[in-house]
Amino acid sequence: MAPIIRITDLTKKFGNVTAVDHLNLEVEEGEILGLLGPNGAGKTTTILMLATVIRPTDGTATVGEYDIRKNPEKVRGLLGIAFQEPKMLWVSTPWDIVNWHAKVCGLSTEERKRRVKEVLESLEMWEARHRNVHALSGGMRKRVEMAKVLIQRPKIAIVDEPTAQIDIVGKHRIWNMLTELRDEGSTIILATNELYEADVLSDRVGIIHRGKMLVCDTPKKLKDSILGGDIIDIQLEEAASPDIFQELKKFKDVVDVLQLKPFNLRIYLNKVEEVIPKIVNMLTKKDSPIVSLRMTEPSLDDVFVHYTGLTIEEAQKSGE
Amino acid sequence: MEANKLLFVVERDVRLFFQYKFLIIMRAIWFVSQIALFGIIASRLVAVPDYFPYYVSGLSVMSLYSAAIFIGFDIYEEAEHGVFEYLLSLPVSRRQLVLGRSIGGGLRAFIYVGPLIAVSLYVIGAVNPLNFLLALFSLFLFAFGVSGFSITVAVMIKSSDRFDILMGVLDALIVRLSTAMYPLAYVTQANPLYGWIANFNPVTFASDLFRWGTGIEAIITLNNPLLPLLGVMLFFGVFMFLGTMIYDRRIEGGGWQ
Ligand SMILES: Nc1ncnc2c1ncn2[C@@H]1O[C@H](COP(=O)(O)OP(=O)(O)OP(=O)(O)O)[C@@H](O)[C@H]1O
Ligand SMILES: [Mg+2]
């Protein structure tokens, strides 16, 4: 089946900042595609171009069978978008906002009434529906922003950090609602910098960094793709010397060694059972006592670190 | 379906306006005090007979003008809160959006100023039903045109401070170089150039038509309402067209101050 969204060499420059840089991506119909990337990676810019809110500098994308440059109106007919920053005037009320949105998106009166109530109730915004936006908390505004898309149920839903600022119960509720939306046939693009969210929700995850798509696959394949299916975290009593670093890298089955903190090392490796005793031996010989040693499986964090070459902390800082 | 969308866009702007209760009340007070104070006092000064009804009708058109301009300020408010981007992401064409908003911006000005006009008509006690309908229609078009004009300028300038200042200056120029407050003959007497400009001013068209329609023009009778009517239509058409073009060209999220 042809992909429902095909992005080709999509590029956006703001002055001399290249926010999105020849980005390529295909999204299959009915999947949740996670766009994972640090602050400033270009997720929102990509989304805004897909939604025809801003124009690409170069490249293009087709949504359904329509080109975003040639047929923006048709494209918008297929899309619904929940923005990263809730977009609402302070004098409005949640009810005004979602009700009008549902009208403009073509819901019948009866359907609109039913769904507005249903979704606002699920998001625990029904009670607050007649309060002015300026009297709502950040998380509540974000819920209203999400409610628009959940009521609309567009063919393609784009959600930009859908659960940022939302409490944990709310997060789970929104995740469920998004999964339901997908199960009913919508395609979802989910931009996020929360690895857990990307992992639990996405059928496939694309990692985007400095405006480029680094890799895109199922979370499982991504995790398997980093060489060394195993990870051990070692905490030493004192900072690891460069010498230890080198020694570790010399082991045949060790793929990569990262120094997360001065005392903490993360080793990506194969055949963990065979290598661990050797590592312990080596460290003992070098007089570098081990405080703890823990085996883990790779998470999306590791995938992220692997492909961007940044730790999560660094990644968050790089965008600021 | 498509027509519905246009209506929803109109509806949104109309509802939004009436959320600004403070503004609404203050403007109404301003309007009433202009009539009750300035109108009554100044007409004693002015040698022109029946200046008071003349002034009241001009004031109505001026109020309509400034209420219709208000939509430009809304656009900045929306840009600030990102609502602009939201509107651009909706399954509504840019054309529908500008047209809907120009109509919405004009209609709400009309709904708002309408009762004030009715009050002033009552005060003046002059109504000529048939002409009145035509005048009303042209005031509608005038209001839509002004609101289209305001949107066009707002989108071109993209800076709320500058828009505010520019609109203040334009308001002074456009209203003063029109027949809103004084008959054309006097404007021309003062300076032929002023008169010439006032002749092509949409505020003049609207004021003349309104006076003609209400039959309260005691000073100079408008023999041919067709010319100002065409003028108002042209004004409306040009700014609908310009608004759509510029909206489509210049609009992108971002770049607003
Ligand atoms: N309107 C704009 N004008 C100028 N630069 C912009 C504009 N919008 C985005 N940028 C720049 O483009 C780059 C990508 O920004 P974008 O908002 O797409 O990142 P993001 O991946 O969504 O980040 P975040 O996780 O913080 O939301 C950043 O460097 C940002 O500063
Ligand atoms: Mg973003």
Coordinates of C-alpha atoms and ligand atoms in Angstrom, one line a residue:
Chain A
M1 CA 0.0 0.0 0.0
A2 CA 1.2 3.5 -0.8
P3 CA 2.2 5.5 2.2
I4 CA -0.4 8.1 3.3
I5 CA 2.3 10.7 3.9
R6 CA 5.5 10.9 1.8
I7 CA 7.9 13.7 2.8
T8 CA 10.7 14.3 0.3
D9 CA 13.7 16.5 0.9
L10 CA 11.6 18.8 3.0
T11 CA 13.6 21.9 4.1
K12 CA 12.8 25.0 6.0
K13 CA 15.1 27.9 6.7
F14 CA 14.4 30.7 9.0
G15 CA 17.0 33.3 8.0
N16 CA 20.3 31.4 8.3
V17 CA 18.9 28.8 10.7
T18 CA 18.0 25.5 8.9
A19 CA 15.2 24.2 11.0
V20 CA 14.5 21.2 8.8
D21 CA 17.1 20.0 6.4
H22 CA 16.2 17.7 3.5
L23 CA 14.0 15.5 5.6
N24 CA 12.7 12.3 4.1
L25 CA 10.0 10.1 5.6
E26 CA 7.1 7.9 4.7
V27 CA 4.2 7.3 7.0
E28 CA 2.0 4.3 6.5
E29 CA -1.8 4.5 6.8
G30 CA -3.1 3.5 10.2
E31 CA 0.2 3.7 12.1
I32 CA 1.3 5.9 15.0
L33 CA 4.6 7.4 13.9
G34 CA 6.7 8.9 16.6
L35 CA 8.9 11.8 15.8
L36 CA 11.5 11.8 18.5
G37 CA 14.1 14.5 18.8
P38 CA 15.7 17.0 21.2
N39 CA 14.6 20.6 21.6
G40 CA 15.1 22.5 18.4
A41 CA 15.4 19.3 16.3
G42 CA 12.8 20.5 13.8
K43 CA 9.7 18.4 14.9
T44 CA 7.3 21.3 15.2
T45 CA 8.6 23.0 12.0
T46 CA 8.1 19.7 10.1
I47 CA 4.6 19.4 11.5
L48 CA 3.6 23.0 10.6
M49 CA 4.8 22.4 7.1
L50 CA 2.7 19.3 6.8
A51 CA -0.3 21.2 8.2
T52 CA 0.3 23.9 5.5
V53 CA 0.7 26.6 8.2
I54 CA 4.2 27.5 7.0
R55 CA 5.7 27.0 3.6
P56 CA 8.7 24.8 2.9
T57 CA 11.8 26.5 1.6
D58 CA 12.5 23.5 -0.4
G59 CA 11.3 20.0 -1.0
T60 CA 7.7 18.9 -0.4
A61 CA 5.4 16.3 0.9
T62 CA 2.2 14.5 -0.2
V63 CA -0.6 13.9 2.2
G64 CA -3.1 11.4 1.0
E65 CA -2.8 12.1 -2.7
Y66 CA -2.3 15.8 -2.3
D67 CA 0.9 17.9 -2.5
I68 CA 1.2 20.3 0.4
R69 CA 2.4 23.0 -1.9
K70 CA -0.1 22.5 -4.7
N71 CA -3.2 21.5 -2.8
P72 CA -2.9 22.8 0.7
E73 CA -6.7 23.1 1.1
K74 CA -7.2 19.4 0.3
V75 CA -4.4 18.5 2.7
R76 CA -6.0 20.4 5.5
G77 CA -9.2 18.6 4.9
L78 CA -7.5 15.3 5.9
L79 CA -5.6 16.7 8.9
G80 CA -6.3 17.6 12.5
I81 CA -3.5 19.0 14.6
A82 CA -3.0 19.6 18.3
F83 CA -0.3 22.2 18.7
Q84 CA 2.5 22.1 21.1
E85 CA 1.5 25.4 22.6
P86 CA -2.3 25.5 23.1
K87 CA -3.6 28.0 20.7
M88 CA -6.4 29.9 22.2
L89 CA -7.6 33.4 23.1
W90 CA -7.9 34.1 26.8
V91 CA -11.4 35.3 26.6
S92 CA -12.6 32.0 25.1
T93 CA -13.9 29.0 27.1
P94 CA -13.0 25.4 26.5
W95 CA -16.5 24.7 25.3
D96 CA -16.5 27.6 22.8
I97 CA -13.2 26.4 21.5
V98 CA -13.9 22.7 21.0
N99 CA -17.5 23.2 19.9
W100 CA -16.5 25.7 17.2
H101 CA -13.6 23.5 16.1
A102 CA -16.0 20.5 15.7
K103 CA -18.4 22.7 13.7
V104 CA -15.7 23.9 11.3
C105 CA -14.4 20.4 10.9
G106 CA -17.8 19.4 9.6
L107 CA -19.3 17.3 12.5
S108 CA -23.1 17.1 12.5
T109 CA -24.9 18.8 15.3
E110 CA -25.8 15.6 17.0
E111 CA -22.4 14.0 16.7
R112 CA -20.8 17.2 17.8
K113 CA -22.8 17.5 21.0
R114 CA -22.2 13.8 21.9
R115 CA -18.5 13.9 21.2
V116 CA -17.7 17.2 22.8
K117 CA -19.3 15.9 26.0
E118 CA -17.6 12.5 25.7
V119 CA -14.2 13.8 25.1
L120 CA -14.3 16.7 27.6
E121 CA -15.5 14.3 30.2
S122 CA -12.8 11.8 29.5
L123 CA -10.2 14.6 29.8
E124 CA -11.9 15.8 33.0
M125 CA -12.6 19.2 31.4
W126 CA -16.4 19.0 31.4
E127 CA -16.8 20.8 34.7
A128 CA -14.4 23.6 33.7
R129 CA -15.9 24.0 30.2
H130 CA -17.4 27.4 30.8
R131 CA -14.4 28.9 32.5
N132 CA -12.3 31.4 30.6
V133 CA -9.0 30.2 29.3
H134 CA -7.0 32.6 31.4
A135 CA -8.4 30.9 34.5
L136 CA -7.1 27.5 33.4
S137 CA -3.9 25.8 34.4
G138 CA -1.2 25.0 31.7
G139 CA -2.2 21.3 31.8
M140 CA -5.8 22.1 31.4
R141 CA -5.2 24.3 28.4
K142 CA -3.2 21.5 26.9
R143 CA -6.1 19.1 27.5
V144 CA -8.4 21.5 25.6
E145 CA -5.9 21.6 22.8
M146 CA -5.9 17.7 22.6
A147 CA -9.6 17.6 22.9
K148 CA -10.0 19.4 19.6
V149 CA -8.3 16.6 17.7
L150 CA -9.9 13.8 19.7
I151 CA -13.3 15.2 18.9
Q152 CA -12.5 15.7 15.3
R153 CA -11.0 12.3 14.7
P154 CA -9.3 13.3 11.5
K155 CA -8.0 10.8 9.0
I156 CA -4.5 12.0 9.9
A157 CA -4.0 13.3 13.4
I158 CA -0.9 15.3 14.2
V159 CA -0.1 15.7 17.9
D160 CA 2.8 17.8 19.1
E161 CA 4.0 16.7 22.5
P162 CA 0.4 15.7 23.4
T163 CA 1.0 15.1 27.1
A164 CA 3.5 17.8 28.0
Q165 CA 2.4 19.5 31.2
I166 CA -0.3 16.9 31.8
D167 CA -0.3 14.8 35.0
I168 CA 0.4 11.1 34.9
V169 CA -3.3 10.0 35.0
G170 CA -4.0 12.4 32.2
K171 CA -1.1 11.1 30.2
H172 CA -2.3 7.5 30.3
R173 CA -5.8 8.6 29.4
I174 CA -4.5 10.5 26.4
W175 CA -2.3 7.6 25.3
N176 CA -5.3 5.3 25.4
M177 CA -7.4 7.7 23.5
L178 CA -4.7 8.1 20.8
T179 CA -4.4 4.3 20.6
E180 CA -8.1 4.0 20.2
L181 CA -8.0 6.7 17.5
R182 CA -5.4 4.7 15.6
D183 CA -7.4 1.5 16.0
E184 CA -10.4 3.2 14.5
G185 CA -8.3 3.9 11.4
S186 CA -6.6 7.2 11.8
T187 CA -3.0 7.7 11.1
I188 CA -1.1 9.6 13.9
I189 CA 2.0 11.6 13.9
L190 CA 3.3 12.1 17.4
A191 CA 6.1 14.5 18.0
T192 CA 7.7 14.1 21.4
N193 CA 10.9 14.3 23.3
E194 CA 9.6 11.9 25.9
L195 CA 11.3 8.6 25.1
Y196 CA 8.8 6.6 27.1
E197 CA 5.9 8.1 25.3
A198 CA 7.4 7.4 21.9
D199 CA 8.2 3.9 23.0
V200 CA 4.8 2.8 24.3
L201 CA 2.7 4.6 21.7
S202 CA 4.5 4.4 18.4
D203 CA 4.4 1.7 15.8
R204 CA 7.5 3.2 14.3
V205 CA 9.8 5.9 15.6
G206 CA 11.8 8.4 13.6
I207 CA 14.7 10.0 15.3
I208 CA 15.2 13.6 14.1
H209 CA 18.2 15.7 15.0
R210 CA 19.3 19.1 13.6
G211 CA 16.5 18.9 11.0
K212 CA 17.5 15.6 9.6
M213 CA 15.8 12.2 9.9
L214 CA 18.5 9.9 11.3
V215 CA 16.7 6.6 11.3
C216 CA 13.1 5.4 11.4
D217 CA 11.9 2.0 12.4
T218 CA 9.9 0.0 15.0
P219 CA 11.0 0.6 18.5
K220 CA 12.0 -3.0 18.7
K221 CA 14.1 -3.0 15.6
L222 CA 15.7 0.3 16.6
K223 CA 16.7 -1.2 19.9
D224 CA 18.1 -4.3 18.2
S225 CA 19.9 -2.2 15.7
I226 CA 22.4 -0.8 18.1
L227 CA 25.2 -3.2 18.0
G228 CA 25.6 -5.1 21.2
G229 CA 22.2 -6.3 22.2
D230 CA 23.1 -6.0 25.9
I231 CA 24.0 -3.1 28.1
I232 CA 25.8 -3.1 31.4
D233 CA 26.0 -0.1 33.7
I234 CA 28.9 -0.1 36.0
Q235 CA 29.4 2.3 38.9
L236 CA 33.0 2.6 40.1
E237 CA 34.3 3.9 43.4
E238 CA 36.3 6.6 41.7
A239 CA 36.4 8.2 38.3
A240 CA 37.3 5.9 35.5
S241 CA 40.8 6.7 34.0
P242 CA 41.3 7.0 30.3
D243 CA 43.3 3.9 30.6
I244 CA 40.3 1.9 31.8
F245 CA 38.3 3.3 29.0
Q246 CA 40.7 2.1 26.5
E247 CA 41.0 -1.3 28.0
L248 CA 37.2 -1.8 28.0
K249 CA 37.1 -0.8 24.3
K250 CA 39.6 -3.5 23.5
F251 CA 37.3 -6.4 24.4
K252 CA 36.2 -8.0 21.2
D253 CA 32.5 -8.1 22.1
V254 CA 32.3 -4.6 23.5
V255 CA 30.7 -2.3 21.0
D256 CA 30.8 1.0 22.7
V257 CA 31.6 2.5 26.1
L258 CA 30.0 5.7 27.3
Q259 CA 31.0 7.6 30.4
L260 CA 27.6 8.8 31.7
K261 CA 29.1 10.4 34.7
P262 CA 32.7 10.4 36.0
F263 CA 31.9 7.3 38.1
N264 CA 29.4 5.6 35.8
L265 CA 30.1 3.7 32.7
R266 CA 27.7 2.2 30.2
I267 CA 29.0 -0.6 28.1
Y268 CA 27.2 -1.8 24.9
L269 CA 28.2 -5.3 24.2
N270 CA 27.4 -8.8 22.9
K271 CA 27.7 -12.1 24.8
V272 CA 27.4 -10.4 28.1
E273 CA 27.8 -13.6 30.1
E274 CA 31.2 -14.3 28.7
V275 CA 32.5 -10.7 28.9
I276 CA 31.4 -9.7 32.4
P277 CA 33.9 -11.9 34.3
K278 CA 36.7 -10.5 32.1
I279 CA 35.7 -7.0 32.7
V280 CA 35.5 -7.5 36.4
N281 CA 39.0 -9.1 36.3
M282 CA 40.4 -6.2 34.4
L283 CA 38.9 -3.6 36.8
T284 CA 40.2 -5.5 39.8
K285 CA 43.7 -5.6 38.3
K286 CA 43.6 -1.9 37.6
D287 CA 42.7 -1.4 41.3
S288 CA 39.4 0.2 40.4
P289 CA 36.7 -1.3 42.7
I290 CA 33.2 -1.7 41.4
V291 CA 30.3 -0.3 43.5
S292 CA 27.6 -1.8 41.4
L293 CA 27.1 -3.6 38.1
R294 CA 23.7 -3.9 36.4
M295 CA 22.6 -5.5 33.2
T296 CA 19.9 -3.9 31.2
E297 CA 18.3 -4.2 27.8
P298 CA 18.6 -1.2 25.4
S299 CA 15.8 1.3 25.7
L300 CA 14.9 4.0 23.2
D301 CA 17.2 6.2 25.3
D302 CA 20.1 4.1 24.1
V303 CA 18.8 4.3 20.6
F304 CA 18.6 8.0 20.9
V305 CA 22.1 8.3 22.4
H306 CA 23.5 5.9 19.8
Y307 CA 22.1 7.8 16.8
T308 CA 22.4 11.4 17.9
G309 CA 25.7 10.9 19.7
L310 CA 24.2 12.9 22.6
T311 CA 23.1 11.9 26.0
I312 CA 19.5 12.9 26.8
E313 CA 20.8 15.6 29.1
E314 CA 23.0 17.0 26.4
A315 CA 20.3 16.7 23.9
Q316 CA 17.9 18.8 26.0
K317 CA 20.6 21.4 26.5
S318 CA 21.5 21.6 22.8
G319 CA 18.2 23.0 22.0
E320 CA 18.2 25.8 24.5
Chain B
M1 CA -21.0 22.6 3.5
E2 CA -18.6 25.2 2.1
A3 CA -21.0 28.0 2.8
N4 CA -21.4 26.6 6.3
K5 CA -17.7 27.0 6.9
L6 CA -17.9 30.6 5.9
L7 CA -20.8 31.2 8.3
F8 CA -18.8 29.5 11.1
V9 CA -15.9 31.9 10.5
V10 CA -18.3 34.8 10.6
E11 CA -20.0 33.5 13.7
R12 CA -16.7 33.2 15.5
D13 CA -15.7 36.8 15.0
V14 CA -19.1 38.0 16.0
R15 CA -19.1 36.0 19.2
L16 CA -15.6 37.0 20.0
F17 CA -16.3 40.7 19.8
F18 CA -19.0 40.5 22.4
Q19 CA -16.7 38.8 24.8
Y20 CA -14.9 42.2 25.2
K21 CA -17.6 43.6 27.4
F22 CA -15.6 46.4 28.9
L23 CA -14.8 47.7 25.5
I24 CA -18.3 47.5 24.3
I25 CA -19.7 49.4 27.3
M26 CA -17.0 52.1 27.1
R27 CA -17.6 52.7 23.4
A28 CA -21.3 52.9 23.9
I29 CA -20.7 55.5 26.6
W30 CA -18.4 57.4 24.3
F31 CA -21.0 57.4 21.6
V32 CA -23.8 58.6 23.8
S33 CA -21.6 61.4 25.3
Q34 CA -20.5 62.5 21.8
I35 CA -24.2 63.0 21.0
A36 CA -25.4 64.3 24.3
L37 CA -22.4 66.6 24.9
F38 CA -20.4 67.5 21.8
G39 CA -23.3 67.2 19.3
I40 CA -25.6 69.3 21.3
I41 CA -23.1 71.9 22.3
A42 CA -21.2 72.2 19.1
S43 CA -24.3 72.5 16.9
R44 CA -25.0 75.8 18.7
L45 CA -21.7 77.0 17.4
V46 CA -22.2 76.0 13.9
A47 CA -24.0 78.2 11.5
V48 CA -25.3 75.4 9.4
P49 CA -28.9 74.7 10.0
D50 CA -29.8 71.3 11.5
Y51 CA -26.2 70.5 12.2
F52 CA -27.2 68.3 15.1
P53 CA -28.8 65.5 13.0
Y54 CA -26.0 65.9 10.5
Y55 CA -23.5 65.3 13.1
V56 CA -25.3 62.4 14.7
S57 CA -25.5 60.6 11.4
G58 CA -21.8 61.2 10.7
L59 CA -21.0 60.0 14.1
S60 CA -22.8 56.8 13.5
V61 CA -20.7 56.1 10.4
M62 CA -17.6 57.0 12.3
S63 CA -18.5 54.6 15.0
L64 CA -19.2 51.9 12.5
Y65 CA -15.8 52.6 10.9
S66 CA -13.9 52.3 14.2
A67 CA -15.8 49.2 15.3
A68 CA -15.0 47.5 12.0
I69 CA -11.4 48.4 12.2
F70 CA -11.2 46.5 15.5
I71 CA -10.8 43.2 13.8
G72 CA -7.2 44.2 12.9
F73 CA -6.4 44.3 16.6
D74 CA -8.0 40.9 17.0
I75 CA -5.5 39.6 14.5
Y76 CA -2.6 40.7 16.6
E77 CA -4.1 39.2 19.6
E78 CA -4.5 36.0 17.8
A79 CA -0.9 36.1 16.4
E80 CA 0.3 36.6 20.0
H81 CA -1.6 33.5 21.2
G82 CA -0.8 31.4 18.1
V83 CA -4.5 31.3 17.2
F84 CA -3.5 32.6 13.8
E85 CA -1.6 29.4 13.1
Y86 CA -4.6 27.4 14.4
L87 CA -6.9 29.1 12.0
L88 CA -4.5 28.5 9.1
S89 CA -4.5 24.8 9.9
L90 CA -8.2 24.4 9.6
P91 CA -10.0 22.8 6.6
V92 CA -11.1 26.3 5.4
S93 CA -9.6 28.0 2.4
R94 CA -7.7 31.2 2.9
R95 CA -10.3 32.9 0.7
Q96 CA -13.1 31.7 3.0
L97 CA -11.1 32.7 6.0
V98 CA -10.6 36.3 4.8
L99 CA -14.0 36.7 3.4
G100 CA -15.6 35.2 6.5
R101 CA -13.5 37.4 8.8
S102 CA -14.2 40.6 6.8
I103 CA -17.9 39.9 6.9
G104 CA -17.7 38.9 10.6
G105 CA -15.7 42.0 11.5
G106 CA -18.2 44.2 9.6
L107 CA -21.3 42.4 10.8
R108 CA -20.3 42.6 14.5
A109 CA -19.6 46.3 14.1
F110 CA -23.0 46.6 12.6
I111 CA -24.7 44.6 15.3
Y112 CA -23.0 46.8 17.8
V113 CA -23.4 50.2 16.2
G114 CA -26.9 49.3 14.9
P115 CA -28.8 49.9 18.2
L116 CA -26.8 53.1 18.7
I117 CA -27.9 54.2 15.2
A118 CA -31.4 53.3 16.0
V119 CA -31.3 55.4 19.1
S120 CA -29.9 58.3 17.2
L121 CA -32.6 57.9 14.6
Y122 CA -35.2 58.0 17.3
V123 CA -33.6 61.2 18.6
I124 CA -33.7 62.7 15.2
G125 CA -37.0 61.3 14.4
A126 CA -36.5 60.9 10.7
V127 CA -37.0 57.7 8.8
N128 CA -37.7 57.0 5.1
P129 CA -38.2 53.3 4.9
L130 CA -37.4 52.5 1.3
N131 CA -34.3 54.6 1.0
F132 CA -33.4 53.5 4.5
L133 CA -33.0 49.9 3.4
L134 CA -30.7 50.8 0.6
A135 CA -28.6 53.0 3.0
L136 CA -28.5 50.1 5.5
F137 CA -27.3 47.8 2.8
S138 CA -24.6 50.2 1.8
L139 CA -23.5 50.6 5.4
F140 CA -23.2 46.8 5.6
L141 CA -20.9 46.8 2.6
F142 CA -19.0 49.7 4.0
A143 CA -18.5 47.9 7.3
F144 CA -17.3 44.7 5.5
G145 CA -15.0 46.8 3.4
V146 CA -13.5 48.6 6.4
S147 CA -12.9 45.3 8.2
G148 CA -11.3 43.8 5.0
F149 CA -9.1 46.9 4.9
S150 CA -8.1 46.5 8.5
I151 CA -7.2 42.8 8.0
T152 CA -5.2 43.7 4.9
V153 CA -3.2 46.4 6.7
A154 CA -2.7 44.2 9.9
V155 CA -1.3 41.4 7.8
M156 CA 0.9 43.7 5.9
I157 CA 2.4 45.4 8.9
K158 CA 2.7 42.5 11.2
S159 CA 3.6 44.8 14.1
S160 CA 0.8 45.6 16.6
D161 CA 2.5 48.8 17.8
R162 CA 2.8 50.2 14.3
F163 CA -0.7 49.1 13.4
D164 CA -2.0 50.9 16.5
I165 CA -0.2 54.1 15.6
L166 CA -1.0 53.9 11.9
M167 CA -4.7 53.3 12.5
G168 CA -4.8 56.3 14.9
V169 CA -3.4 58.5 12.2
L170 CA -5.5 57.0 9.4
D171 CA -8.6 57.3 11.5
A172 CA -7.9 61.0 11.9
L173 CA -7.2 61.5 8.2
I174 CA -9.9 59.4 6.8
V175 CA -12.6 60.7 9.0
R176 CA -11.6 64.3 8.8
L177 CA -11.2 64.3 5.1
S178 CA -14.8 63.1 4.6
T179 CA -18.3 64.4 5.0
A180 CA -18.8 62.6 8.3
M181 CA -18.6 65.8 10.3
Y182 CA -19.0 68.7 7.8
P183 CA -20.7 69.1 4.4
L184 CA -18.6 68.7 1.3
A185 CA -19.1 72.3 0.3
Y186 CA -17.3 73.5 3.4
V187 CA -14.5 71.0 2.9
T188 CA -13.9 72.2 -0.6
Q189 CA -14.1 75.9 0.5
A190 CA -11.3 75.2 2.9
N191 CA -9.1 73.7 0.3
P192 CA -10.1 72.3 -3.1
L193 CA -7.7 69.4 -2.7
Y194 CA -9.4 68.4 0.6
G195 CA -12.7 68.4 -1.2
W196 CA -11.3 66.4 -4.0
I197 CA -10.0 63.7 -1.6
A198 CA -13.2 63.7 0.4
N199 CA -15.0 63.0 -2.8
F200 CA -13.4 59.6 -3.1
N201 CA -13.5 58.7 0.5
P202 CA -15.5 55.7 1.5
V203 CA -16.5 57.4 4.7
T204 CA -18.0 60.1 2.6
F205 CA -19.9 57.6 0.5
A206 CA -21.2 55.9 3.6
S207 CA -22.2 59.1 5.4
D208 CA -23.9 60.6 2.3
L209 CA -25.8 57.4 1.7
F210 CA -26.9 57.1 5.3
R211 CA -28.2 60.7 5.3
W212 CA -29.9 60.2 2.0
G213 CA -31.5 57.0 3.3
T214 CA -32.7 58.5 6.5
G215 CA -33.8 61.7 4.9
I216 CA -32.0 63.8 7.5
E217 CA -29.8 65.6 5.1
A218 CA -31.0 69.1 5.3
I219 CA -28.0 70.9 3.9
I220 CA -27.1 69.3 0.6
T221 CA -29.3 66.7 -0.9
L222 CA -27.8 63.8 -2.6
N223 CA -29.6 63.6 -6.0
N224 CA -27.9 60.5 -7.2
P225 CA -27.2 57.8 -4.6
L226 CA -25.8 55.5 -7.3
L227 CA -22.3 57.0 -7.3
P228 CA -21.6 56.6 -3.6
L229 CA -23.2 53.2 -3.7
L230 CA -20.8 52.2 -6.5
G231 CA -18.0 53.7 -4.5
V232 CA -18.8 51.6 -1.4
M233 CA -19.1 48.5 -3.5
L234 CA -15.8 49.2 -5.1
F235 CA -14.2 49.8 -1.7
F236 CA -15.6 46.5 -0.5
G237 CA -14.5 44.6 -3.6
V238 CA -11.0 46.0 -3.6
F239 CA -10.3 45.1 0.0
M240 CA -11.9 41.7 -0.2
F241 CA -9.6 41.0 -3.2
L242 CA -6.5 42.6 -1.7
G243 CA -7.2 40.9 1.6
T244 CA -7.4 37.5 0.0
M245 CA -4.3 38.0 -2.0
I246 CA -2.2 39.4 0.8
Y247 CA -3.5 36.8 3.3
D248 CA -2.4 34.1 1.0
R249 CA 1.0 35.6 0.2
R250 CA 2.2 37.0 3.4
I251 CA 0.7 34.7 5.8
E252 CA 2.8 32.2 7.5
G253 CA 3.0 31.4 11.1
G254 CA 5.7 33.5 12.7
G255 CA 7.2 36.9 12.0
W256 CA 4.6 38.8 14.1
Q257 CA 5.6 41.4 16.6
Ligands
LIG1 N1 9.3 31.1 13.4 C1 10.6 30.8 13.6 N2 11.6 31.8 13.3 C2 12.9 31.5 13.5 N3 13.4 30.3 13.9 C3 12.5 29.3 14.2 C4 11.1 29.5 14.0 N4 10.5 28.4 14.4 C5 11.5 27.5 14.7 N5 12.7 28.1 14.6 C6 14.0 27.4 14.8 O1 13.9 26.2 14.1 C7 14.6 25.2 14.9 C8 13.6 24.0 15.0 O2 12.6 24.4 15.8 P1 11.3 23.4 16.1 O3 10.3 24.2 16.9 O4 10.9 22.8 14.9 O5 12.0 22.3 17.1 P2 11.3 21.1 17.9 O6 11.9 19.9 17.4 O7 9.8 21.2 17.8 O8 11.7 21.5 19.4 P3 10.9 21.3 20.8 O9 11.2 19.9 21.3 O10 11.6 22.3 21.6 O11 9.5 21.6 20.5 C9 15.0 25.8 16.2 O12 16.4 26.1 16.0 C10 14.2 27.1 16.2 O13 14.9 28.1 16.9
MG2 MG 8.3 21.5 19.1

